Coordinates of C-alpha atoms in Angstrom, one line a residue:
X1 CA 21.3 -32.7 -85.7
X2 CA 22.0 -32.3 -89.2
X3 CA 19.3 -29.9 -90.7
X4 CA 16.7 -30.9 -93.4
X5 CA 17.3 -31.2 -96.9
X6 CA 14.5 -29.8 -98.9
X7 CA 13.5 -32.0 -100.0
X8 CA 12.4 -34.0 -96.5
X9 CA 10.8 -30.8 -95.4
X10 CA 8.1 -31.0 -98.2
X11 CA 8.1 -34.4 -97.4
X12 CA 7.1 -33.2 -94.0
X13 CA 5.5 -30.4 -95.2
X14 CA 2.5 -33.0 -96.4
X15 CA 2.3 -35.1 -93.4
X16 CA 1.2 -32.1 -91.1
X17 CA -2.1 -30.1 -90.6
X18 CA -1.4 -26.9 -89.1
X19 CA 1.5 -24.9 -90.1
X20 CA 1.4 -21.3 -88.6
X21 CA 0.8 -18.3 -90.4
X22 CA 1.3 -14.6 -89.0
X23 CA -0.2 -11.8 -90.2
X24 CA 1.1 -8.5 -91.5
X25 CA 0.6 -7.3 -88.3
X26 CA 2.8 -9.3 -86.0
X27 CA 5.8 -7.7 -84.2
X28 CA 8.8 -6.5 -85.2
X29 CA 7.6 -6.7 -89.0
X30 CA 9.0 -3.7 -90.3
X31 CA 6.2 -0.9 -92.0
X32 CA 6.6 -1.1 -95.7
X33 CA 5.3 1.9 -98.0
X34 CA 0.8 0.8 -98.8
X35 CA 1.9 1.2 -102.6
X36 CA 5.4 -1.9 -102.4
X37 CA 3.5 -5.1 -102.1
X38 CA 4.3 -6.3 -99.2
X39 CA 5.6 -9.7 -99.2
X40 CA 5.0 -12.5 -96.3
X41 CA 6.8 -13.2 -93.8
X42 CA 9.2 -16.1 -94.3
X43 CA 11.1 -17.3 -91.5
X44 CA 11.2 -20.9 -91.0
X45 CA 11.5 -23.1 -87.3
X46 CA 12.3 -26.9 -88.9
X47 CA 12.9 -29.4 -85.5
X48 CA 12.6 -33.1 -83.7
X49 CA 10.9 -34.0 -80.5
X50 CA 13.8 -36.3 -78.7
X51 CA 13.3 -38.7 -75.1
X52 CA 15.8 -38.6 -72.7
X53 CA 17.4 -41.4 -74.2
X54 CA 17.9 -39.2 -77.7
X55 CA 15.4 -41.3 -79.6
X56 CA 12.8 -39.5 -81.7
X57 CA 9.1 -39.3 -80.2
X58 CA 6.0 -40.0 -83.1
X59 CA 2.6 -37.5 -83.2
X60 CA 4.4 -35.3 -79.7
X61 CA 2.2 -31.7 -80.2
X62 CA 4.6 -28.5 -80.3
X63 CA 3.1 -25.6 -79.5
X64 CA 4.6 -21.8 -80.2
X65 CA 3.9 -18.9 -79.2
X66 CA 5.2 -15.2 -79.0
X67 CA 6.3 -14.3 -75.5
X68 CA 5.5 -11.0 -74.3
X69 CA 2.6 -10.6 -76.5
X70 CA -0.3 -13.3 -75.5
X71 CA -2.8 -11.3 -75.5
X72 CA -2.6 -9.6 -78.6
X73 CA -4.4 -12.0 -81.4
X74 CA -2.4 -10.7 -84.6
X75 CA 0.8 -12.2 -83.1
X76 CA 2.6 -15.5 -84.3
X77 CA 1.6 -18.7 -82.4
X78 CA 0.4 -22.4 -82.7
X79 CA 0.3 -25.8 -82.8
X80 CA 1.4 -29.1 -84.8
X81 CA 1.9 -32.5 -84.4
X82 CA 5.1 -34.5 -85.5
X83 CA 5.5 -36.9 -87.3
X84 CA 6.4 -40.7 -87.0
X85 CA 10.7 -39.6 -86.8
X86 CA 9.4 -36.7 -84.2
X87 CA 10.2 -34.3 -86.9
X88 CA 8.1 -30.5 -87.1
X89 CA 7.9 -27.4 -88.5
X90 CA 6.7 -23.5 -88.4
X91 CA 7.0 -21.3 -91.2
X92 CA 5.6 -18.2 -93.0
X93 CA 7.1 -16.0 -89.2
X94 CA 8.1 -13.0 -89.5
X95 CA 10.8 -12.1 -87.3
X96 CA 10.8 -12.8 -83.5
X97 CA 11.5 -14.6 -80.3
X98 CA 10.0 -17.4 -79.9
X99 CA 8.6 -20.0 -77.5
X100 CA 8.5 -23.6 -78.3
X101 CA 7.0 -26.7 -75.7
X102 CA 6.8 -30.1 -76.7
X103 CA 4.0 -32.1 -74.5
X104 CA 2.5 -35.5 -74.7
X105 CA 0.6 -38.3 -73.2
X106 CA 3.3 -40.4 -70.3
X107 CA 5.8 -37.5 -71.0
X108 CA 7.5 -35.2 -68.7
X109 CA 7.2 -31.7 -71.5
X110 CA 10.4 -29.7 -72.4
X111 CA 11.1 -26.5 -74.0
X112 CA 13.7 -25.0 -76.4
X113 CA 16.8 -24.9 -74.9
X114 CA 16.1 -27.1 -72.1
X115 CA 18.5 -30.2 -71.0
X116 CA 17.6 -31.7 -68.5
X117 CA 13.4 -32.3 -66.5
X118 CA 14.3 -29.4 -64.3
X119 CA 16.4 -27.6 -67.1
X120 CA 15.2 -24.1 -68.4
X121 CA 14.3 -23.4 -70.9
X122 CA 15.3 -20.5 -73.8
X123 CA 12.6 -18.4 -76.3
X124 CA 14.2 -19.2 -79.9
X125 CA 15.1 -16.3 -81.4
X126 CA 14.9 -15.5 -86.0
X127 CA 15.6 -13.2 -87.9
X128 CA 14.2 -12.4 -91.4
X129 CA 13.3 -14.9 -94.1
X130 CA 15.6 -16.8 -91.4
X131 CA 15.3 -20.7 -91.5
X132 CA 16.5 -22.1 -88.7
X133 CA 17.0 -26.0 -88.5
X134 CA 18.8 -28.7 -85.9
X135 CA 16.0 -27.5 -83.2
X136 CA 16.0 -30.2 -80.7
X137 CA 13.2 -30.1 -77.8
X138 CA 13.6 -33.0 -75.5
X139 CA 11.1 -34.8 -73.7
X140 CA 11.2 -37.6 -70.6
X141 CA 8.7 -40.3 -70.4
X142 CA 7.5 -40.4 -67.2
X143 CA 9.0 -43.2 -64.4
X144 CA 6.6 -45.9 -62.0
X145 CA 6.8 -47.1 -58.3
X146 CA 5.1 -49.7 -57.9
X147 CA 5.0 -52.7 -55.1
X148 CA 3.3 -53.7 -51.9
X149 CA 2.4 -52.9 -48.2
X150 CA 2.0 -55.7 -45.9
X151 CA 1.4 -56.0 -41.6
X152 CA 3.8 -57.9 -39.1
X153 CA 1.6 -60.8 -40.2
X154 CA 3.2 -60.9 -44.4
X155 CA -0.5 -60.0 -44.8
X156 CA -1.6 -57.5 -47.0
X157 CA -3.0 -54.1 -46.5
X158 CA -6.2 -53.0 -48.7
X159 CA -7.5 -49.6 -49.0
X160 CA -4.2 -47.8 -47.8
X161 CA -2.9 -44.0 -49.1
X162 CA 1.2 -44.6 -50.6
X163 CA 2.7 -41.9 -51.4
X164 CA 5.9 -40.7 -53.2
X165 CA 7.8 -37.8 -52.1
X166 CA 9.9 -36.1 -54.7
X167 CA 13.3 -34.8 -53.3
X168 CA 13.9 -31.2 -53.6
X169 CA 16.3 -28.1 -51.8
X170 CA 14.5 -25.9 -49.4
X171 CA 16.4 -23.0 -48.1
X172 CA 19.8 -25.0 -48.5
X173 CA 18.3 -28.3 -46.6
X174 CA 16.7 -31.8 -48.6
X175 CA 12.6 -31.7 -48.6
X176 CA 10.8 -34.4 -49.6
X177 CA 7.7 -32.8 -51.4
X178 CA 6.3 -29.8 -52.8
X179 CA 5.1 -27.0 -50.5
X180 CA 2.3 -26.3 -54.1
X181 CA 1.5 -29.8 -55.0
X182 CA 0.9 -33.2 -52.5
X183 CA 2.9 -35.5 -54.6
X184 CA 2.4 -38.8 -56.3
X185 CA -0.2 -41.1 -54.7
X186 CA -2.0 -44.8 -54.9
X187 CA -4.4 -46.8 -53.1
X188 CA -3.4 -50.5 -52.3
X189 CA -5.6 -53.1 -54.0
X190 CA -6.7 -56.1 -52.4
X191 CA -3.7 -57.9 -52.7
X192 CA -2.2 -54.8 -51.1
X193 CA -0.5 -53.6 -54.2
X194 CA 0.2 -50.3 -55.1
X195 CA 1.7 -48.4 -58.6
X196 CA 2.3 -44.7 -58.8
X197 CA 3.0 -43.6 -62.1
X198 CA 3.8 -40.4 -64.0
X199 CA 6.9 -39.9 -61.9
X200 CA 9.1 -37.4 -63.2
X201 CA 12.7 -38.4 -63.7
X202 CA 14.1 -38.1 -60.0
X203 CA 15.0 -39.5 -56.9
X204 CA 12.2 -39.7 -54.1
X205 CA 10.8 -41.5 -50.9
X206 CA 8.0 -43.5 -50.6
X207 CA 5.6 -43.7 -47.4
X208 CA 2.3 -44.4 -46.2
X209 CA 1.2 -41.9 -44.2
X210 CA -1.0 -43.3 -41.0
X211 CA -3.0 -40.3 -39.8
X212 CA -5.9 -40.6 -37.4
X213 CA -8.4 -37.0 -36.6
X214 CA -10.1 -37.6 -33.1
X215 CA -13.9 -36.4 -32.8
X216 CA -17.0 -36.3 -30.6
X217 CA -19.6 -38.0 -31.9
X218 CA -21.7 -35.3 -30.9
X219 CA -19.4 -33.4 -33.4
X220 CA -18.9 -35.7 -35.9
X221 CA -22.3 -35.8 -36.4
X222 CA -23.4 -32.2 -36.6
X223 CA -20.5 -32.1 -39.1
X224 CA -22.7 -33.5 -41.7
X225 CA -25.1 -30.7 -41.3
X226 CA -23.0 -27.3 -40.2
X227 CA -20.6 -26.2 -43.0
X228 CA -18.4 -24.2 -40.2
X229 CA -17.7 -27.3 -38.5
X230 CA -16.9 -29.0 -42.1
X231 CA -15.2 -25.7 -42.5
X232 CA -12.4 -26.3 -39.1
X233 CA -12.7 -30.1 -40.7
X234 CA -11.5 -28.7 -44.5
X235 CA -8.3 -26.5 -43.4
X236 CA -7.4 -29.0 -40.4
X237 CA -6.7 -31.2 -43.4
X238 CA -9.6 -33.1 -43.3
X239 CA -11.3 -33.6 -46.7
X240 CA -14.7 -35.1 -45.7
X241 CA -15.9 -36.1 -42.9
X242 CA -19.3 -39.1 -43.6
X243 CA -21.4 -40.1 -40.6
X244 CA -20.6 -43.1 -38.3
X245 CA -21.0 -46.0 -40.0
X246 CA -19.1 -44.8 -42.9
X247 CA -15.9 -47.1 -44.0
X248 CA -12.4 -45.4 -42.1
X249 CA -14.3 -44.6 -39.4
X250 CA -14.6 -46.0 -36.2
X251 CA -16.4 -45.6 -32.9
X252 CA -14.6 -45.6 -29.3
X253 CA -17.7 -44.6 -27.0
X254 CA -17.8 -41.3 -26.8
X255 CA -15.1 -40.8 -29.8
X256 CA -14.8 -40.9 -33.7
X257 CA -11.7 -41.7 -34.6
X258 CA -11.4 -41.1 -39.2
X259 CA -8.4 -42.2 -40.6
X260 CA -6.8 -41.9 -44.1
X261 CA -7.4 -45.8 -44.7
X262 CA -10.5 -46.6 -46.7
X263 CA -10.3 -50.3 -44.6
X264 CA -9.3 -49.7 -41.4
X265 CA -8.0 -52.9 -39.7
X266 CA -6.0 -52.1 -36.7
X267 CA -4.0 -54.2 -35.1
X268 CA -4.7 -56.0 -32.0
X269 CA -4.2 -55.6 -29.0
X270 CA -0.7 -56.2 -27.5
X271 CA -0.2 -59.3 -25.1
X272 CA -0.8 -56.5 -21.9
X273 CA -4.5 -55.7 -24.0
X274 CA -2.8 -52.1 -24.6
X275 CA -4.2 -50.8 -27.5
X276 CA -1.4 -51.0 -31.1
X277 CA -1.3 -48.7 -33.9
X278 CA 0.4 -48.3 -36.7
X279 CA 2.6 -45.0 -37.7
X280 CA 3.8 -43.2 -41.0
X281 CA 6.1 -45.4 -42.6
X282 CA 8.4 -44.7 -44.8
X283 CA 9.7 -47.7 -47.4
X284 CA 11.2 -50.3 -46.5
X285 CA 10.3 -50.2 -42.6
X286 CA 11.7 -46.6 -40.9
X287 CA 9.2 -44.2 -39.5
X288 CA 11.3 -41.1 -40.6
X289 CA 12.7 -39.7 -44.7
X290 CA 16.0 -39.7 -43.2
X291 CA 16.2 -43.3 -42.3
X292 CA 14.7 -44.3 -45.5
X293 CA 15.8 -45.7 -49.0
X294 CA 15.7 -43.8 -51.5
X295 CA 14.8 -44.2 -54.6
X296 CA 16.6 -43.3 -58.3
X297 CA 13.3 -43.4 -61.1
X298 CA 15.4 -42.3 -64.2
X299 CA 12.8 -41.0 -67.4
X300 CA 11.4 -44.3 -68.1
X301 CA 12.5 -45.9 -65.2
X302 CA 10.4 -48.9 -63.8
X303 CA 10.2 -49.7 -60.3
X304 CA 8.1 -52.5 -59.3
X305 CA 9.7 -55.1 -56.3
X306 CA 8.8 -52.2 -53.1
X307 CA 7.2 -53.9 -50.0
X308 CA 6.3 -51.5 -47.1
X309 CA 5.8 -54.0 -43.6
X310 CA 3.6 -51.8 -41.4
X311 CA 4.6 -52.8 -38.3
X312 CA 2.3 -52.4 -34.6
X313 CA 3.7 -49.9 -32.2
X314 CA 1.6 -49.2 -28.7
X315 CA -0.7 -46.2 -29.1
X316 CA -1.8 -44.5 -26.2
X317 CA -4.7 -41.9 -25.9
X318 CA -3.5 -38.1 -25.1
X319 CA -6.4 -35.5 -23.3
X320 CA -6.7 -32.2 -21.7
X321 CA -7.7 -29.0 -22.4
X322 CA -6.5 -25.2 -23.8
X323 CA -6.6 -22.2 -21.8
X324 CA -6.1 -18.4 -22.9
X325 CA -3.7 -16.2 -20.6
X326 CA -7.0 -14.0 -19.5
X327 CA -9.3 -17.5 -19.1
X328 CA -12.0 -16.9 -22.0
X329 CA -13.4 -19.5 -23.0
X330 CA -12.4 -21.1 -26.2
X331 CA -13.9 -21.7 -29.4
X332 CA -13.4 -24.9 -30.6
X333 CA -10.0 -25.4 -32.1
X334 CA -8.4 -27.8 -34.3
X335 CA -5.4 -29.4 -33.0
X336 CA -2.4 -31.3 -35.0
X337 CA 0.2 -33.5 -33.8
X338 CA 3.1 -32.9 -35.7
X339 CA 5.9 -35.9 -35.2
X340 CA 8.8 -37.5 -36.5
X341 CA 6.8 -38.9 -39.4
X342 CA 7.0 -35.1 -40.5
X343 CA 11.0 -33.8 -40.7
X344 CA 12.1 -34.0 -43.9
X345 CA 8.5 -33.3 -45.4
X346 CA 7.8 -30.2 -47.3
X347 CA 4.8 -28.4 -46.2
X348 CA 2.5 -28.1 -48.4
X349 CA -0.6 -25.8 -49.8
X350 CA -1.8 -27.1 -52.5
X351 CA -6.1 -26.3 -52.9
X352 CA -5.2 -24.1 -49.6
X353 CA -5.7 -26.4 -46.9
X354 CA -2.7 -27.6 -45.7
X355 CA -3.9 -31.1 -46.6
X356 CA -0.4 -32.2 -47.5
X357 CA 1.0 -31.3 -44.1
X358 CA -2.0 -33.4 -43.4
X359 CA -1.1 -36.8 -45.1
X360 CA 2.0 -37.4 -42.4
X361 CA 0.8 -35.3 -39.4
X362 CA 0.5 -38.2 -36.8
X363 CA -3.2 -37.1 -35.4
X364 CA -5.3 -34.7 -35.6
X365 CA -8.3 -33.8 -32.9
X366 CA -10.7 -31.1 -32.4
X367 CA -11.6 -29.3 -29.2
X368 CA -15.1 -29.2 -28.3
X369 CA -17.0 -25.7 -26.5
X370 CA -15.3 -25.9 -23.1
X371 CA -11.5 -26.6 -24.5
X372 CA -11.4 -30.3 -24.0
X373 CA -9.7 -32.5 -26.4
X374 CA -8.9 -35.3 -27.0
X375 CA -6.5 -37.5 -28.9
X376 CA -6.9 -42.0 -29.8
X377 CA -4.1 -44.2 -30.8
X378 CA -1.0 -42.0 -30.3
X379 CA 2.2 -43.8 -30.9
X380 CA 5.7 -42.8 -28.6
X381 CA 7.7 -40.3 -29.6
X382 CA 8.8 -36.6 -29.7
X383 CA 6.0 -34.3 -30.9
X384 CA 4.6 -30.7 -31.3
X385 CA 1.5 -30.6 -30.3
X386 CA -0.2 -26.7 -32.8
X387 CA -3.2 -25.5 -34.5
X388 CA -4.3 -27.4 -37.4
X389 CA -5.7 -24.2 -39.5
X390 CA -3.3 -22.2 -40.2
X391 CA -5.2 -19.6 -42.0
X392 CA -6.2 -17.5 -38.6
X393 CA -7.3 -14.8 -40.9
X394 CA -10.3 -16.5 -41.0
X395 CA -10.6 -16.5 -37.2
X396 CA -11.3 -13.0 -37.4
X397 CA -13.8 -13.0 -40.5
X398 CA -15.9 -14.9 -38.3
X399 CA -15.9 -13.1 -35.6
X400 CA -13.7 -15.1 -32.9
X401 CA -10.6 -14.8 -31.5
X402 CA -7.7 -15.8 -33.3
X403 CA -5.5 -18.7 -31.2
X404 CA -2.3 -20.1 -31.7
X405 CA 0.1 -22.8 -30.1
X406 CA 3.5 -24.1 -30.6
X407 CA 4.1 -27.5 -27.1
X408 CA 6.9 -29.2 -27.1
X409 CA 4.9 -33.1 -25.8
X410 CA 7.3 -36.3 -25.2
X411 CA 4.6 -39.6 -25.3
X412 CA 5.8 -42.5 -23.7
X413 CA 3.8 -45.7 -23.4
X414 CA 1.4 -44.5 -20.6
X415 CA -2.0 -42.3 -21.5
X416 CA -2.2 -38.3 -20.7
X417 CA -4.5 -37.1 -18.9
X418 CA -4.7 -33.5 -18.1
X419 CA -2.8 -32.1 -20.0
X420 CA -3.0 -28.5 -20.1
X421 CA -2.5 -26.2 -23.3
X422 CA -1.7 -22.2 -23.1
X423 CA -2.9 -21.1 -26.4
X424 CA -1.8 -17.4 -27.1
X425 CA -4.2 -15.0 -29.1
X426 CA -2.9 -14.6 -32.7
X427 CA 0.2 -11.9 -34.1
X428 CA -0.9 -9.0 -36.1
X429 CA 0.9 -8.5 -38.7
X430 CA 0.5 -5.3 -40.6
X431 CA 2.2 -2.9 -42.3
X432 CA 3.0 -1.0 -46.0
X433 CA 4.4 -0.7 -49.3
X434 CA 6.1 2.3 -50.7
X435 CA 7.0 2.3 -54.5
X436 CA 10.1 4.6 -55.2
X437 CA 10.4 4.9 -59.7
X438 CA 8.5 6.6 -61.7
X439 CA 6.4 3.7 -64.4
X440 CA 3.2 2.8 -63.2
X441 CA 2.1 0.0 -60.9
X442 CA 1.0 -3.5 -62.1
X443 CA -2.0 -4.5 -60.8
X444 CA -0.4 -7.9 -60.1
X445 CA 2.0 -5.8 -57.8
X446 CA -0.8 -3.0 -56.4
X447 CA -2.7 -5.5 -54.7
X448 CA -0.1 -8.4 -54.9
X449 CA 0.5 -10.8 -51.1
X450 CA 3.4 -10.6 -48.8
X451 CA 4.2 -14.5 -48.6
X452 CA 5.8 -15.4 -44.9
X453 CA 7.7 -18.6 -45.1
X454 CA 9.9 -20.5 -41.9
X455 CA 13.1 -20.5 -43.1
X456 CA 13.6 -24.4 -44.5
X457 CA 9.9 -25.1 -45.5
X458 CA 8.4 -26.1 -42.5
X459 CA 5.1 -26.0 -41.1
X460 CA 3.9 -21.6 -40.3
X461 CA 3.4 -20.2 -44.1
X462 CA 0.9 -17.8 -44.6
X463 CA 0.5 -14.9 -46.9
X464 CA -1.1 -10.8 -45.8
X465 CA -2.4 -9.2 -49.1
X466 CA -2.3 -5.7 -49.9
X467 CA -5.7 -3.7 -49.4
X468 CA -7.0 -3.0 -52.8
X469 CA -5.6 1.2 -54.2
X470 CA -3.8 1.4 -51.3
X471 CA -0.5 0.1 -50.3
X472 CA -1.7 -1.7 -46.7
X473 CA -1.4 -5.1 -45.8
X474 CA -2.5 -6.8 -43.1
X475 CA -2.9 -10.4 -41.1
X476 CA -2.8 -12.1 -38.1
X477 CA -0.3 -15.6 -37.7
X478 CA 0.6 -17.5 -35.0
X479 CA 4.4 -16.6 -33.6
X480 CA 7.6 -17.7 -35.2
X481 CA 10.5 -17.2 -36.9
X482 CA 9.5 -16.1 -40.9
X483 CA 11.4 -15.1 -43.7
X484 CA 9.3 -12.2 -46.1
X485 CA 8.6 -12.8 -49.9
X486 CA 6.9 -10.0 -51.5
X487 CA 6.1 -10.4 -55.1
X488 CA 7.8 -8.6 -57.8
X489 CA 6.8 -8.8 -61.2
X490 CA 6.8 -6.3 -64.6
X491 CA 9.4 -4.3 -63.4
X492 CA 9.6 -3.6 -60.0
X493 CA 11.7 -5.2 -57.0
X494 CA 11.9 -5.0 -54.0
X495 CA 14.6 -2.7 -52.0
X496 CA 14.4 -2.7 -48.6
X497 CA 12.1 -4.8 -45.9
X498 CA 12.3 -3.0 -42.8
X499 CA 10.8 -4.4 -39.3
X500 CA 10.0 -1.6 -36.0
X501 CA 12.8 0.5 -38.1
X502 CA 15.7 -3.0 -38.5
X503 CA 16.5 -4.0 -41.9
X504 CA 15.2 -7.3 -42.4
X505 CA 15.6 -7.4 -46.3
X506 CA 16.1 -11.1 -47.4
X507 CA 16.6 -12.4 -43.6
X508 CA 14.6 -14.8 -41.1
X509 CA 13.5 -13.3 -38.1
X510 CA 11.4 -13.8 -35.1
X511 CA 8.0 -13.4 -34.3
X512 CA 6.7 -13.2 -31.6
X513 CA 5.4 -10.0 -30.9
X514 CA 2.6 -7.8 -32.8
X515 CA 4.3 -5.5 -35.1
X516 CA 3.0 -3.2 -36.9
X517 CA 5.9 -0.8 -38.3
X518 CA 6.4 -3.5 -41.8
X519 CA 8.1 -1.1 -43.9
X520 CA 8.2 -2.5 -47.9
X521 CA 10.1 -0.1 -50.4
X522 CA 10.3 -1.0 -54.4
X523 CA 12.1 0.2 -57.0
X524 CA 11.7 0.3 -61.0
X525 CA 15.3 0.0 -61.6
X526 CA 17.2 -2.8 -61.1
X527 CA 20.5 -3.6 -60.2
X528 CA 20.8 -6.2 -63.8
X529 CA 23.8 -8.2 -64.3
X530 CA 24.1 -10.0 -67.6
X531 CA 27.0 -10.7 -70.1
X532 CA 28.5 -13.5 -72.6
X533 CA 30.1 -17.0 -71.5
X534 CA 32.1 -18.5 -74.5
X535 CA 34.6 -21.4 -74.6
X536 CA 37.3 -21.6 -76.9
X537 CA 34.8 -21.8 -79.6
X538 CA 33.2 -19.0 -78.2
X539 CA 29.7 -18.0 -77.3
X540 CA 28.1 -21.1 -75.7
X541 CA 24.3 -21.6 -75.9
X542 CA 22.4 -23.1 -73.3
X543 CA 25.2 -22.8 -70.7
X544 CA 24.0 -22.5 -67.3
X545 CA 25.4 -19.5 -65.2
X546 CA 24.6 -19.1 -61.7
X547 CA 25.3 -16.4 -59.4
X548 CA 25.4 -16.2 -54.8
X549 CA 26.1 -14.1 -52.0
X550 CA 30.0 -14.5 -51.1
X551 CA 28.4 -15.3 -47.4
X552 CA 28.0 -18.9 -46.6
X553 CA 25.2 -17.8 -44.4
X554 CA 22.9 -16.7 -46.8
X555 CA 23.5 -20.4 -48.3
X556 CA 20.5 -21.4 -46.3
X557 CA 17.8 -20.2 -44.1
X558 CA 16.1 -18.4 -47.5
X559 CA 12.6 -20.2 -47.5
X560 CA 11.4 -21.6 -51.1
X561 CA 13.3 -19.9 -52.6
X562 CA 15.2 -17.1 -52.5
X563 CA 16.4 -13.1 -54.8
X564 CA 20.5 -13.6 -53.8
X565 CA 20.3 -17.0 -55.2
X566 CA 19.7 -17.4 -59.2
X567 CA 20.3 -18.9 -62.1
X568 CA 20.5 -18.2 -65.5
X569 CA 20.6 -19.7 -69.1
X570 CA 22.5 -19.0 -72.1
X571 CA 20.8 -17.7 -75.0
X572 CA 23.5 -18.0 -77.5
X573 CA 26.0 -17.4 -74.9
X574 CA 23.8 -14.4 -73.9
X575 CA 22.7 -14.3 -69.9
X576 CA 20.2 -11.9 -67.9
X577 CA 19.6 -11.3 -63.8
X578 CA 16.8 -8.8 -64.4
X579 CA 18.1 -7.6 -61.3
X580 CA 20.2 -8.9 -58.5
X581 CA 20.0 -6.7 -54.4
X582 CA 23.0 -4.9 -54.4
X583 CA 26.0 -7.1 -52.5
X584 CA 28.9 -9.2 -52.7
X585 CA 28.6 -12.5 -55.2
X586 CA 30.8 -15.5 -56.3
X587 CA 29.1 -15.5 -60.4
X588 CA 30.2 -18.6 -62.6
X589 CA 29.2 -20.3 -65.9
X590 CA 29.0 -24.5 -65.9
X591 CA 27.6 -26.7 -68.4
X592 CA 23.8 -27.3 -67.5
X593 CA 24.4 -30.7 -67.3
X594 CA 26.6 -29.8 -64.4
X595 CA 24.1 -27.5 -62.7
X596 CA 21.2 -30.2 -60.9
X597 CA 21.3 -29.4 -56.8
X598 CA 23.0 -26.6 -57.9
X599 CA 21.5 -24.8 -53.9
X600 CA 23.2 -27.7 -52.2
X601 CA 25.9 -25.4 -50.1
X602 CA 28.1 -28.2 -50.8
X603 CA 27.8 -28.1 -54.7
X604 CA 27.9 -23.6 -53.9
X605 CA 31.3 -25.2 -52.1
X606 CA 32.6 -26.1 -55.4
X607 CA 31.6 -23.4 -57.0
X608 CA 33.1 -20.4 -55.4
X609 CA 36.6 -22.2 -55.9
X610 CA 36.3 -21.2 -59.6
X611 CA 33.9 -18.5 -59.5
X612 CA 34.7 -14.8 -60.0
X613 CA 33.7 -12.4 -57.8
X614 CA 30.8 -9.6 -58.6
X615 CA 30.1 -6.7 -56.1
X616 CA 26.5 -5.4 -57.0
X617 CA 25.4 -1.4 -56.4
X618 CA 22.7 -0.5 -55.8
X619 CA 20.2 1.1 -59.4
X620 CA 23.6 0.7 -61.3
X621 CA 23.2 -2.1 -64.3
X622 CA 26.6 -4.4 -64.2
X623 CA 28.3 -6.6 -67.1
X624 CA 30.1 -9.6 -66.2
X625 CA 31.6 -11.7 -69.4
X626 CA 32.7 -15.5 -68.0
X627 CA 34.3 -18.2 -69.8
X628 CA 32.5 -22.3 -68.7
X629 CA 34.1 -24.0 -65.9
X630 CA 34.2 -28.0 -65.8
X631 CA 33.0 -28.6 -61.7
X632 CA 32.7 -32.5 -62.5

């Protein structure tokens, strides 16, 4: 893009209602003797907002802030609306570093330096009296997926939820969905049709979750008045417990069946009289995300031709009882069956309830005071029976003994009666933190959290929080394979994590028994790595610099993120990793547009062939200049 002419700037200035005016006390403004008149700041940023197809976007909003000084009322900031050609400007800016971000209804926002929907933003640096023209901000119009849901007879299925799950990499594997948010969704109308809007450019699978919760009728009746029962249901993924007679709730003898559908229309019994049920189905009619048809949505794309067909399968009843090692009475527990529908779906944590995972859970149930439980209408398949409530510390806070379970169950076409399920006492997870350094500890670190994740983002995530004013932490949790991800912030970085004297830093391990000797050591002496990326014309702006371990075994199984696999974007050719843990790395600089799926181990194999090897030592900064590589 070429710079604007003075006449165009004057015309644009007349069309804007807001111009940032920064005070003399703004940061980085040279101090002037009191007897010398001080000239007002005169820096300027001039630019344009475009969409993913390089078309100007009119009337978008641009926000300007000063990084690191958000709480300083004197720091430069402001909002402007672009004109009919997407043009904007900020004037009277002091020298400094700024963050620009553009938004508009119906678009995915974008920041300065961001060249793709998932790309990193950059800060823009202007010198005193500099007039920076030609600044481009890109935003992307949302896409739409629409279609219909029909049953085996081709009739519309009314009032059922449809979800679009976005393709991502977690722990080096493809997963669908997001561990923070539930994914975009819609409800079918009276014609069985749905429309999912506000989709970011990405690859999706679209699924219809069919999940039911079985409760004794007396429990459902009590839940209307009993807050504790409602809490159990909520943390088990049941958002609302309504009385019998409410839509979405059916009664079968002494049990009530709660579904996610607004209108419950179960398939008729089979010719042999056996009950049938629909199962969670991904477009067009698969039981797993791996067999589903991916849908690629570009900026502004609309797919409106989807038809998802629900087909009946035999449904069985599973009933049994819970036991404890010492024979103690078992408090009522929410249970869930995880089957093929959850394979490859991210474990969700939004709203703190785990409702994302509940969407594609095959069945939920709540045991009674005598440890009995029943699941109704379970399709055949391989399942894992587990406790639904991941927050076992709540049981301790309520004065109850916390238990966990993970038991495989094979379901055929016959009912399963008198199944014995052995509960295990929750494991104590305790430890302490050590800070090796001289700088002050920010509150977010002093009272920070240790997140324990499963290696590939599956069910089992839990959190331990430091005791305020102390460095100890504790919680209770189920057993299984996990990896620890402590909070890092404010110049403090994890130096090491040990368990019983064994180094588990950035590594998955089996949590099988009470663990009381976690030691998490922090340092304020980072191993900072930086340099300059160049091509034949000089420094390269907005290049992607990727650092990853030489050992391919470290490319997978690291949870939702790894300190060892890092990505930075260059600003005027320069890049920085604030801290790379000591070790052997490959480092490569590539075009930002070529960095999609950079966490895919297959992509890392390609990068490794052209990357530069770097040894990072503890507490030692390193400089590595790079030439940009073409890895297409």
